[in-house]
XYZ file of C-alpha atoms in Angstrom:
702
model
C -28.883 -22.956 -56.656
C -29.641 -23.267 -52.921
C -31.522 -21.092 -50.494
C -28.224 -19.728 -49.254
C -27.539 -18.352 -52.753
C -30.099 -15.735 -51.875
C -28.171 -14.476 -48.858
C -26.366 -11.339 -48.120
C -24.823 -8.475 -50.088
C -26.830 -6.459 -52.622
C -25.528 -8.583 -55.513
C -25.976 -11.858 -53.624
C -29.599 -10.966 -52.939
C -30.401 -10.314 -56.564
C -32.043 -13.705 -57.166
C -34.247 -13.380 -54.114
C -35.118 -9.779 -54.911
C -36.231 -10.690 -58.413
C -38.223 -13.625 -57.119
C -39.876 -11.559 -54.400
C -40.687 -8.813 -56.875
C -42.638 -11.254 -59.049
C -46.401 -11.508 -58.665
C -46.283 -15.189 -59.636
C -45.318 -18.282 -57.709
C -41.607 -18.981 -57.944
C -39.959 -21.744 -55.982
C -36.906 -23.969 -55.970
C -37.403 -27.683 -55.448
C -34.797 -30.259 -54.522
C -35.779 -33.910 -54.772
C -39.205 -32.596 -55.803
C -39.638 -30.968 -52.374
C -40.046 -27.252 -51.821
C -36.694 -25.852 -50.741
C -37.448 -22.159 -51.156
C -40.542 -20.248 -52.269
C -41.235 -16.566 -52.736
C -43.896 -14.606 -50.870
C -46.281 -14.563 -53.849
C -46.033 -18.350 -54.091
C -46.730 -18.811 -50.389
C -49.771 -16.554 -50.723
C -50.935 -18.441 -53.814
C -50.772 -21.779 -51.978
C -52.311 -20.274 -48.868
C -49.658 -21.219 -46.304
C -46.653 -19.529 -44.655
C -43.160 -20.382 -45.815
C -42.464 -22.401 -42.673
C -45.392 -24.739 -43.457
C -44.377 -25.191 -47.075
C -40.660 -25.854 -46.706
C -39.739 -29.490 -47.214
C -43.137 -30.627 -48.501
C -43.418 -32.355 -51.913
C -44.668 -29.932 -54.536
C -46.935 -32.741 -55.820
C -49.101 -32.291 -52.689
C -50.307 -29.039 -54.216
C -51.269 -30.543 -57.596
C -54.993 -31.319 -57.524
C -55.900 -35.031 -57.366
C -58.082 -34.561 -60.464
C -54.898 -34.819 -62.548
C -54.039 -38.243 -61.181
C -50.503 -39.654 -60.879
C -49.525 -38.923 -64.467
C -48.417 -35.363 -63.703
C -44.882 -35.337 -62.274
C -41.765 -33.140 -62.430
C -40.114 -34.991 -65.270
C -43.213 -34.676 -67.417
C -43.700 -31.020 -66.546
C -40.033 -30.208 -67.245
C -40.405 -31.790 -70.661
C -43.268 -29.549 -71.682
C -41.638 -26.621 -73.467
C -44.687 -24.422 -73.352
C -45.701 -25.201 -69.816
C -48.985 -26.744 -68.754
C -52.201 -25.391 -67.270
C -52.815 -27.256 -64.029
C -55.405 -27.322 -61.351
C -53.619 -26.674 -58.039
C -54.844 -27.258 -54.505
C -54.253 -24.695 -51.794
C -53.368 -25.636 -48.246
C -57.000 -25.171 -47.188
C -58.151 -27.548 -49.933
C -59.551 -24.924 -52.296
C -58.602 -25.109 -55.962
C -57.164 -22.696 -58.511
C -56.048 -22.939 -62.130
C -52.487 -21.864 -62.959
C -50.087 -22.047 -65.859
C -47.119 -24.035 -64.473
C -43.643 -24.032 -66.012
C -40.878 -26.296 -64.654
C -37.236 -26.027 -65.689
C -34.245 -28.083 -64.585
C -31.562 -26.101 -62.707
C -28.947 -28.863 -62.375
C -27.936 -31.113 -59.493
C -31.475 -32.541 -59.345
C -33.020 -29.158 -58.637
C -36.025 -27.645 -60.397
C -37.286 -24.086 -60.695
C -41.081 -23.951 -60.671
C -43.117 -20.954 -61.836
C -46.902 -20.685 -61.716
C -49.197 -17.913 -62.969
C -52.715 -17.785 -61.529
C -55.202 -17.978 -64.415
C -58.205 -17.481 -62.195
C -61.253 -19.769 -62.290
C -62.278 -18.831 -65.824
C -61.042 -21.058 -68.691
C -57.956 -19.529 -70.285
C -57.790 -18.711 -73.961
C -54.862 -19.623 -76.199
C -53.528 -16.072 -76.186
C -53.607 -15.874 -72.371
C -51.862 -19.226 -72.062
C -49.136 -18.228 -74.531
C -48.569 -14.929 -72.719
C -48.322 -16.632 -69.331
C -45.840 -19.223 -70.617
C -43.656 -16.542 -72.213
C -43.700 -14.511 -68.988
C -42.803 -17.492 -66.819
C -40.041 -18.684 -69.147
C -38.503 -15.222 -69.188
C -38.559 -15.055 -65.382
C -36.969 -18.472 -65.015
C -34.213 -17.596 -67.506
C -33.556 -14.318 -65.708
C -33.426 -16.039 -62.343
C -31.133 -18.767 -63.624
C -28.768 -16.173 -65.092
C -28.616 -14.279 -61.805
C -28.137 -17.497 -59.900
C -25.144 -18.419 -62.067
C -23.722 -14.915 -61.868
C -23.979 -14.843 -58.077
C -22.802 -18.384 -57.459
C -19.280 -17.207 -56.487
C -20.685 -14.555 -54.157
C -22.890 -17.157 -52.556
C -19.945 -19.459 -51.965
C -18.015 -16.623 -50.370
C -20.961 -15.990 -48.086
C -20.896 -19.655 -47.097
C -17.573 -19.008 -45.337
C -18.227 -15.404 -44.264
C -17.448 -14.783 -40.601
C -20.370 -12.340 -40.255
C -23.779 -13.707 -39.504
C -26.353 -12.840 -42.168
C -30.118 -13.001 -41.852
C -32.677 -12.086 -44.525
C -36.222 -11.283 -43.441
C -39.422 -10.550 -45.294
C -41.610 -7.494 -44.700
C -43.370 -9.444 -41.946
C -39.974 -9.922 -40.211
C -40.014 -13.651 -40.849
C -36.629 -15.140 -41.709
C -36.245 -16.260 -45.319
C -32.506 -17.052 -45.334
C -29.503 -17.315 -43.037
C -25.859 -18.230 -43.627
C -23.707 -20.742 -41.696
C -22.082 -18.005 -39.604
C -25.520 -17.114 -38.269
C -25.856 -20.616 -36.864
C -22.290 -20.620 -35.574
C -22.760 -17.340 -33.705
C -26.322 -17.764 -32.408
C -26.617 -21.530 -32.053
C -29.929 -21.528 -33.977
C -30.000 -23.881 -36.977
C -31.521 -22.953 -40.322
C -34.489 -25.286 -39.841
C -35.250 -23.741 -36.446
C -35.567 -20.183 -37.742
C -36.647 -20.351 -41.385
C -40.092 -18.878 -41.888
C -40.212 -17.673 -38.326
C -39.514 -14.371 -36.676
C -36.083 -13.992 -35.053
C -35.976 -15.741 -31.666
C -35.663 -12.359 -29.965
C -39.089 -11.325 -31.308
C -40.756 -14.693 -30.779
C -40.616 -14.691 -26.976
C -43.992 -14.649 -25.197
C -43.136 -11.521 -23.242
C -41.291 -8.732 -25.107
C -38.092 -7.790 -23.316
C -35.450 -5.089 -23.717
C -33.698 -7.093 -26.420
C -36.898 -7.413 -28.463
C -37.640 -3.715 -28.095
C -34.106 -2.847 -29.194
C -34.435 -5.070 -32.271
C -37.749 -3.485 -33.234
C -36.146 -0.054 -32.966
C -33.438 -1.253 -35.380
C -36.024 -2.326 -37.959
C -38.084 0.834 -37.454
C -34.975 2.966 -38.034
C -33.957 0.906 -41.065
C -37.481 1.213 -42.484
C -37.404 4.985 -42.094
C -33.804 5.719 -43.096
C -33.054 2.712 -45.280
C -30.223 1.554 -43.046
C -29.290 1.233 -39.379
C -25.886 0.536 -37.860
C -24.811 0.167 -34.271
C -23.958 -2.140 -31.414
C -26.361 -4.224 -29.383
C -26.487 -7.110 -26.956
C -28.266 -10.336 -27.847
C -28.534 -13.881 -26.549
C -27.533 -17.168 -28.105
C -29.800 -20.202 -28.143
C -28.279 -21.406 -24.857
C -29.068 -18.078 -23.201
C -25.506 -16.731 -23.201
C -25.341 -12.993 -23.810
C -23.085 -11.675 -26.558
C -22.277 -8.270 -27.984
C -22.730 -7.683 -31.688
C -22.015 -5.075 -34.306
C -25.172 -4.904 -36.428
C -26.108 -3.452 -39.784
C -29.727 -3.547 -41.020
C -30.542 -2.644 -44.646
C -34.011 -2.216 -46.130
C -34.653 -3.339 -49.732
C -37.700 -1.948 -51.575
C -39.430 -2.520 -54.913
C -40.044 0.115 -57.570
C -43.189 1.224 -55.755
C -41.272 1.741 -52.508
C -42.743 -1.240 -50.741
C -40.442 -3.131 -48.370
C -39.292 -6.384 -49.921
C -36.748 -7.535 -47.412
C -34.511 -6.633 -44.512
C -30.915 -7.816 -44.597
C -29.200 -8.065 -41.218
C -25.417 -8.483 -41.091
C -23.839 -8.880 -37.663
C -20.565 -9.903 -36.060
C -19.768 -11.141 -32.569
C -17.748 -8.431 -30.789
C -18.003 -9.891 -27.291
C -14.250 -10.420 -26.941
C -13.562 -6.898 -28.149
C -16.000 -5.548 -25.585
C -14.366 -7.622 -22.858
C -10.939 -6.334 -23.910
C -12.224 -2.753 -23.911
C -13.706 -3.253 -20.456
C -10.430 -4.762 -19.232
C -8.457 -1.790 -20.598
C -10.979 0.652 -19.129
C -10.793 -1.110 -15.792
C -7.000 -1.020 -15.856
C -7.218 2.751 -16.193
C -9.596 3.106 -13.256
C -8.799 0.205 -10.929
C -5.785 -0.994 -8.989
C -4.387 -4.111 -10.647
C -3.350 -5.779 -7.390
C -6.454 -5.366 -5.248
C -9.134 -4.682 -7.863
C -10.163 -1.585 -5.913
C -10.723 1.816 -7.541
C -7.417 3.606 -8.091
C -6.481 7.202 -7.325
C -7.961 8.609 -10.555
C -11.343 6.935 -10.118
C -11.451 7.743 -6.413
C -10.789 11.440 -6.957
C -13.521 11.482 -9.601
C -15.998 9.842 -7.211
C -14.969 12.183 -4.412
C -15.574 15.200 -6.641
C -18.996 13.832 -7.628
C -19.903 13.178 -3.994
C -18.924 16.719 -3.001
C -20.883 18.203 -5.906
C -23.985 16.208 -5.006
C -23.612 17.042 -1.311
C -23.507 20.753 -2.137
C -26.893 20.453 -3.835
C -28.490 18.226 -1.199
C -26.857 19.937 1.799
C -25.404 16.677 3.124
C -22.062 15.704 4.623
C -19.309 13.658 2.960
C -16.768 11.745 5.012
C -13.273 10.900 3.808
C -10.764 8.596 5.496
C -7.092 8.242 4.668
C -5.879 4.812 5.851
C -2.176 3.975 6.091
C -0.998 0.512 7.160
C 1.401 0.679 10.105
C 4.146 -1.922 9.907
C 3.581 -2.838 6.265
C 7.097 -1.850 5.233
C 8.557 -4.294 7.754
C 6.363 -7.114 6.413
C 7.282 -6.222 2.845
C 10.998 -6.046 3.612
C 11.198 -9.139 5.799
C 8.747 -11.532 4.144
C 9.127 -10.257 0.587
C 6.993 -8.438 -1.949
C 4.850 -11.479 -2.727
C 3.752 -11.690 0.894
C 3.299 -7.927 0.962
C 1.013 -8.143 -2.058
C -1.078 -10.837 -0.369
C -1.412 -8.629 2.697
C -2.543 -5.652 0.607
C -5.156 -7.783 -1.141
C -6.522 -9.070 2.155
C -6.435 -5.574 3.658
C -8.514 -4.330 0.723
C -11.076 -7.081 1.322
C -11.269 -6.297 5.040
C -11.754 -2.607 4.363
C -14.565 -3.406 1.960
C -16.293 -5.480 4.631
C -16.240 -2.555 7.086
C -18.010 0.061 4.999
C -21.635 0.819 4.243
C -23.372 0.070 0.968
C -22.645 3.019 -1.305
C -19.269 3.800 0.264
C -16.061 3.413 -1.752
C -12.727 1.888 -0.750
C -9.792 2.778 -3.014
C -6.085 2.090 -3.060
C -4.072 5.227 -3.734
C -0.776 3.347 -3.946
C 1.681 1.514 -1.731
C 0.035 0.838 1.626
C -2.329 3.822 1.411
C -6.092 3.371 1.112
C -8.979 5.798 1.188
C -12.611 5.408 2.189
C -15.290 7.693 0.739
C -18.539 8.009 2.694
C -21.072 10.042 0.697
C -24.377 11.011 2.268
C -22.878 10.868 5.754
C -26.022 11.051 7.837
C -24.499 12.043 11.146
C -20.980 12.995 12.148
C -20.681 9.968 14.434
C -20.912 7.468 11.567
C -17.321 8.196 10.544
C -15.677 7.149 13.829
C -17.869 4.039 13.941
C -16.560 2.943 10.548
C -13.004 3.899 11.530
C -13.305 1.776 14.663
C -14.424 -1.227 12.628
C -11.453 -0.750 10.301
C -8.982 -0.587 13.191
C -10.405 -3.778 14.712
C -10.418 -5.580 11.370
C -6.835 -4.724 10.433
C -5.597 -5.532 13.929
C -6.337 -9.231 13.398
C -3.398 -11.375 12.189
C -2.928 -11.852 8.447
C -2.367 -15.424 7.230
C 0.004 -15.147 4.272
C 0.695 -18.483 2.576
C 1.179 -20.221 5.895
C 2.946 -17.310 7.574
C 1.431 -14.886 10.051
C 1.894 -11.129 9.887
C 0.574 -8.203 11.898
C -0.118 -4.615 10.922
C -2.292 -1.834 12.252
C -3.736 1.310 10.711
C -3.378 5.045 11.162
C -6.528 6.786 9.945
C -7.134 10.436 9.178
C -10.715 11.691 8.827
C -12.075 14.862 7.285
C -15.686 15.885 6.670
C -17.319 18.068 4.016
C -18.339 20.861 4.459
C -17.037 21.315 8.017
C -13.340 21.012 7.130
C -13.089 21.610 3.387
C -15.351 22.454 0.462
C -13.536 20.797 -2.437
C -12.155 17.329 -3.180
C -8.396 18.123 -3.398
C -8.440 19.944 -0.060
C -10.355 17.109 1.583
C -7.746 14.604 0.436
C -4.946 16.837 1.697
C -6.601 17.294 5.087
C -7.330 13.576 5.506
C -3.668 12.885 4.757
C -2.617 15.415 7.398
C -4.938 13.848 9.966
C -3.468 10.438 9.163
C 0.039 11.701 9.945
C -1.269 13.113 13.214
C -2.581 9.616 14.022
C 0.913 8.239 13.412
C 2.373 10.876 15.713
C -0.067 9.719 18.398
C 1.373 6.216 18.418
C -0.312 4.701 15.344
C -3.256 2.252 15.456
C -5.753 5.104 15.986
C -7.815 7.629 14.057
C -7.725 11.413 14.180
C -10.128 14.024 12.828
C -8.655 16.933 10.919
C -8.244 20.095 12.958
C -7.319 23.588 11.840
C -3.825 23.414 13.320
C -2.992 20.524 10.993
C -3.236 22.811 7.991
C 0.126 24.350 8.846
C 1.652 20.867 8.967
C 0.175 20.086 5.554
C 1.640 23.237 4.042
C 4.996 22.550 5.668
C 5.098 19.005 4.322
C 4.284 20.233 0.820
C 7.002 22.889 1.060
C 9.515 20.255 2.187
C 8.638 18.000 -0.721
C 8.957 20.862 -3.194
C 12.264 21.981 -1.686
C 13.752 18.475 -1.737
C 13.274 18.315 -5.490
C 15.724 21.233 -5.784
C 18.046 20.389 -2.887
C 20.590 18.429 -4.933
C 20.666 21.005 -7.722
C 21.249 23.801 -5.198
C 23.871 21.834 -3.243
C 21.882 22.262 -0.041
C 22.556 18.814 1.442
C 25.401 18.227 3.874
C 26.869 15.356 5.862
C 27.331 15.639 9.613
C 29.360 13.046 11.476
C 28.815 11.311 14.825
C 31.822 9.493 16.333
C 31.955 5.833 17.407
C 34.168 5.004 20.368
C 36.051 1.742 20.794
C 35.599 0.985 24.514
C 38.725 -1.168 24.790
C 41.177 1.405 23.384
C 39.267 4.586 24.172
C 39.881 5.695 20.578
C 37.406 6.987 18.022
C 37.665 4.457 15.213
C 34.770 5.513 13.035
C 32.025 8.026 12.371
C 28.499 7.701 11.042
C 27.576 10.108 8.246
C 24.130 11.609 8.813
C 22.223 13.689 6.287
C 21.429 17.328 7.003
C 19.567 19.897 4.917
C 20.000 23.649 4.948
C 17.222 24.810 2.614
C 17.279 28.219 0.948
C 13.605 28.956 1.643
C 13.010 26.820 4.737
C 16.282 27.175 6.609
C 17.524 24.198 8.642
C 15.035 21.349 8.247
C 15.239 18.637 10.962
C 15.927 15.106 9.641
C 12.780 13.827 11.353
C 10.762 16.072 9.040
C 12.529 15.693 5.709
C 13.762 12.062 5.770
C 10.213 10.548 5.645
C 9.298 12.896 2.800
C 12.556 12.033 1.042
C 11.719 8.330 1.205
C 8.221 8.917 -0.166
C 9.377 11.201 -2.985
C 11.528 8.554 -4.682
C 14.673 10.681 -4.364
C 16.377 8.413 -1.835
C 18.324 6.583 -4.546
C 19.865 9.778 -5.942
C 20.526 11.177 -2.491
C 22.130 7.887 -1.470
C 24.563 8.102 -4.390
C 25.355 11.689 -3.438
C 26.026 10.631 0.177
C 28.548 7.957 -0.867
C 30.348 10.435 -3.105
C 30.308 13.147 -0.405
C 31.729 10.707 2.158
C 34.523 9.728 -0.224
C 35.305 13.386 -0.910
C 35.477 14.093 2.822
C 37.779 11.151 3.450
C 40.022 12.304 0.590
C 40.116 15.766 2.176
C 41.311 14.253 5.478
C 43.786 12.175 3.551
C 45.195 15.188 1.703
C 45.423 17.189 4.933
C 47.689 14.540 6.454
C 45.267 13.489 9.217
C 46.873 10.491 10.898
C 43.908 8.723 12.493
C 41.326 9.079 9.790
C 38.037 7.540 10.983
C 36.155 5.118 8.772
C 32.920 6.689 7.514
C 29.719 4.670 7.930
C 26.870 5.350 5.498
C 23.304 4.087 5.787
C 22.213 2.233 2.656
C 18.628 2.179 1.427
C 16.734 -0.793 0.036
C 16.648 0.964 -3.336
C 20.452 1.171 -3.439
C 20.994 -2.426 -2.391
C 18.648 -3.698 -5.103
C 19.798 -1.315 -7.833
C 21.549 -3.032 -10.765
C 25.212 -2.071 -10.910
C 25.372 -0.767 -7.336
C 28.714 -2.468 -6.589
C 30.199 -1.028 -9.779
C 28.901 2.414 -8.802
C 30.725 2.165 -5.467
C 33.920 1.063 -7.218
C 33.761 4.026 -9.599
C 33.077 6.463 -6.759
C 36.055 5.214 -4.745
C 38.317 5.369 -7.796
C 37.133 8.845 -8.803
C 37.933 10.217 -5.350
C 41.179 8.284 -4.961
C 40.331 6.532 -1.685
C 40.468 2.881 -0.706
C 37.527 0.670 0.186
C 38.664 0.576 3.828
C 37.509 4.188 4.104
C 33.856 3.121 4.049
C 31.426 1.144 6.132
C 27.873 0.446 4.961
C 25.072 0.079 7.487
C 22.047 -2.025 6.573
C 18.920 -3.131 8.442
C 17.532 -6.610 8.934
C 14.430 -5.837 6.902
C 16.466 -4.688 3.905
C 18.360 -7.956 3.518
C 15.688 -10.486 4.453
C 13.657 -9.633 1.379
C 15.425 -11.429 -1.479
C 18.146 -12.557 0.895
C 20.086 -14.411 -1.809
C 20.554 -11.227 -3.820
C 21.482 -9.288 -0.682
C 24.097 -11.889 0.308
C 25.639 -11.763 -3.178
C 25.897 -7.952 -3.153
C 27.224 -7.777 0.403
C 29.817 -10.475 -0.280
C 31.152 -8.442 -3.206
C 31.304 -5.278 -1.098
C 33.038 -7.146 1.719
C 35.547 -8.632 -0.711
C 36.422 -5.085 -1.815
C 37.360 -4.238 1.788
C 34.256 -2.267 2.761
C 33.081 -2.926 6.325
C 29.443 -3.961 6.866
C 27.285 -3.327 9.929
C 23.771 -4.449 10.876
C 21.924 -1.343 12.080
C 18.924 -1.240 14.447
C 19.512 -4.837 15.529
C 16.755 -6.204 17.728
C 13.848 -4.593 15.884
C 13.439 -7.417 13.346
C 14.352 -11.099 13.309
C 17.153 -10.713 15.890
C 18.434 -14.250 15.448
C 21.797 -15.948 15.209
C 20.965 -17.102 11.689
C 20.561 -13.508 10.516
C 23.964 -12.491 11.855
C 25.599 -15.676 10.623
C 24.255 -15.602 7.080
C 25.535 -12.170 6.122
C 29.189 -11.025 5.930
C 28.874 -8.576 8.808
C 31.742 -6.985 10.702
C 29.623 -5.441 13.437
C 26.119 -5.336 14.873
C 24.555 -2.138 16.257
C 22.088 -2.526 19.122
C 19.052 -0.321 18.534
C 18.757 2.738 20.779
C 15.399 1.558 22.158
C 17.211 -1.211 24.069
C 19.841 1.190 25.412
C 17.504 3.878 26.774
C 16.652 1.957 29.980
C 19.661 -0.313 30.203
C 20.998 1.391 33.357
C 17.710 1.091 35.258
C 15.664 -1.783 33.783
C 16.758 -5.412 34.433
C 14.865 -6.685 31.377
C 16.729 -4.278 29.106
C 19.999 -5.434 30.652
C 19.225 -9.058 29.831
C 18.244 -8.213 26.261
C 21.488 -6.332 25.686
C 23.474 -9.093 27.373
C 21.899 -11.657 25.001
C 22.702 -9.607 21.904
C 26.308 -9.115 23.028
C 26.589 -12.858 23.668
C 25.267 -13.609 20.178
C 27.806 -11.242 18.672
C 30.698 -12.817 20.526
C 29.610 -16.303 19.502
C 29.725 -15.282 15.842
C 32.807 -13.050 16.196
C 30.977 -9.813 15.392
C 31.715 -6.461 17.047
C 28.774 -5.098 19.045
C 28.134 -1.341 18.984
C 25.496 0.330 21.173
C 23.581 3.234 19.602
C 21.925 6.123 21.399
C 24.195 6.093 24.450
C 23.578 9.287 26.416
C 24.885 8.830 29.986
C 28.045 7.705 31.725
C 26.022 5.116 33.675
C 25.011 3.513 30.391
C 28.646 3.516 29.267
C 29.778 1.833 32.480
C 27.164 -0.910 32.231
C 27.840 -1.556 28.547
C 31.553 -1.831 29.254
C 30.773 -4.305 32.048
C 28.569 -6.395 29.712
C 31.393 -6.626 27.197
C 30.085 -4.251 24.531
C 32.792 -3.362 21.989
C 31.830 0.195 21.135
C 29.354 2.998 21.662
C 27.812 5.856 19.718
C 25.625 8.650 21.003
C 25.315 12.070 22.575
C 27.493 10.997 25.490
C 30.361 11.498 23.032
C 28.884 14.323 20.958
C 25.968 15.024 18.630
C 26.430 14.806 14.852
C 28.689 17.698 13.812
C 30.048 19.159 10.554
C 33.410 17.869 9.342
C 35.142 21.107 10.402
C 34.126 20.580 14.044
C 34.880 16.872 13.972
C 38.620 17.441 13.536
C 38.921 19.069 16.968
C 36.930 16.270 18.610
C 39.171 13.634 17.061
C 42.273 15.331 18.471
C 41.189 15.555 22.122
C 41.208 12.558 24.490
C 37.900 10.895 25.344
C 37.377 10.210 29.035
C 34.236 8.334 30.067
C-alpha cells in the first residue's frame, strides 16, 4: 500500500477516509520511515504532515525505552505494546502501539493515546483489540482498492486530495505531469495557487470552488490555472467534499483535466466565424455587429459614428496579371496599412474581395473622418513590395456619418457603399461623403442586381453586333457581340450600369455561356437564311470562363448543338486574364485555336503591352484600346504609341484592329500607319441582328 492508493474516486479513497475518520494515530511506514499519516496521528505527534513525512518513526519513541524497541520487535508482539512516545516539541505521552506488516517492507502503525495515567489491563486489552480491528479493516480496503489505485496511477486526469485545512494529502502522477509540481513539493502544503504571498484572481477563484463544494457537496466548472513554470492552462475541474458521520469535512477531492488545446481550438473556430482568414481582420458578420453596437451606444450618448467603405482601385489588374498569391499579399499589406491609419478604438474590417470598411465610433467632430480618409489615401498610394515585385493601387472611399445621413447600421453601410461608387466616378483615388442624391443611385443599383437574377429566366438579355471593317478590302469581315438588357421593370438598362453589377453578382459565368450559345444560334440563323458573307462573331470571354473546368468541351458541345463550325467564332481576351496562371491559359487557348476558333487580344496597351505577351499566346489579332485611338488624329504621342503597336503586330504576324474609331480623320491616319482593321461608331453603333443584315449588304465608303 502506498500513499497513492489513497487517491481519487470514492472507492479509491476508502482507505484514507477510514484512516482519517479514526481518532487514533494511523500511519504507513516504508523502510521504517513515515510515508503517510492521518490527521489524528499528526495531531498526536504535534507536527504537520509535511514535517513528519520521511522521518524515521523511531524518532518519536521516547529515549527511555532505549534501542531495544524497533519495528521487528513491535510487529512480533501480537497484543501490541504500551510505549512512551515523544512529541515533536519534546513532550511525552503514553500510547498503546500496534505494528503490523503490510508486505513489501511496509508497516502499518496504530497508536491509541492512553493519557498520562497508568493503564489497567482491561484498558490495554480494549485498545489493542480496537487497533487490531482498524488495521485489519484498513488492510482489507487496501487490498480491495489496489486495482483502482493502479488505474489511477495511469489516469490522464490530475487528482489532488486535500484535508479540511486545504493542505494536500495525496496527488497522482497526472497531477505532476499537468502542473509540473512534484509530490514532494506539494504534500502537506496548500496548493501552490493558495500559497502565494499576495492572493490573486486565481487564488480567489480556487477558494470560491472550495466554498461552493463545502456548501453544495460538489462543484464543477472550468478555470484557468498556472503550471510551475508560470505557463497558463485551462482546466475542467470537479471538487467533491467528503464528510464524516457527524457532517464534518474530512477531505476535498479535486479532479481536473487540461483542456487548453480544446480552448485554443474553440477560439480558433470562433475566430474563423468572425475574422477574415487572409488578413486576420474582422469579417463582415463581426463588423456589422460592431457597427450596430456603435450606433446603439451613440443613440444613448448623442455622439456621431463614422463609417468608411474602402475599395482598392487597380486591385483586379494586380490580381489578374501577377496572380492570386501576389493579390493575397497585397490585401494583407493593405489591411496592415489601414490599421495603422485609424485611431485606437476604431475597427478595420474586410468585407470580401478588395473591399474594406472602417468604423469610427465616438466621432468627436465631423472633420476627423476626412483626416483619417486622407491618411488612408496616402498610405495606399505608396508602392506595394510583393515578393520582390512592385505593384500600385489606390483607394476610392465613401464616407457616411450617423446620425446625419442614416440612423441604422444597414442603411449606413448602403450609403457608404454608394459614396464609394461616387468616388470611383470622380476618377478614383479620392473620398466622397454621402449626399442625398446618392440614395437614388443606391436604389437603382439594388434594383439592377435584383433584376439580373431573373434576366436569364425571363429571356431579357440580347446580343447586339458592331461590325469590324478590313481596311485593305473595305469589307466587313466580323462583328463583336455586345450584351444588352431590356428589363421588364427597368426598361433598357445601359451596359455601363449593369455590366459592373453583373460581374459582382457572380452571374458572369452563366451569362457568358448564354452569350456563346446565342452567338451560335444567330450564326446558324444567317447560315439557314443563305447569307453569303456571314461575319465571324467575336465574343468577350471572362476570367471565370477561361478558368472553368471543361470550358473547351462546353464550346464544342455548343457548336455541335447549333450545327455551326468553329470558324464562326472569335474569342476576345484581355492581357490580365491570361497573365494570371499563364500556363493554363496557353493550354486552353491552344485547344480553342486548334478547333479553328479565332483569338484576339482585347484592350491591348492597358497591361503588359510587350512582344512576349503577343508571342506567347496563339493570337490571330490584337485590338488597340480605344484610349489610344481617341487622340490619334491630333496628338503626336498617341500616333507614336499606335505606330509602335502596329509594328509589334507586324513583326509577330498578328492582325491589328483599332477600337473606338469615330472619325474619318482617324480612319485615314490608321490606314496610313498600316492598321489592318477598325471598329467603332464611324461604321455604326452596336445594332440588333435584324438591322445588321442591311448594313452588311451596303458598301462601306470611308
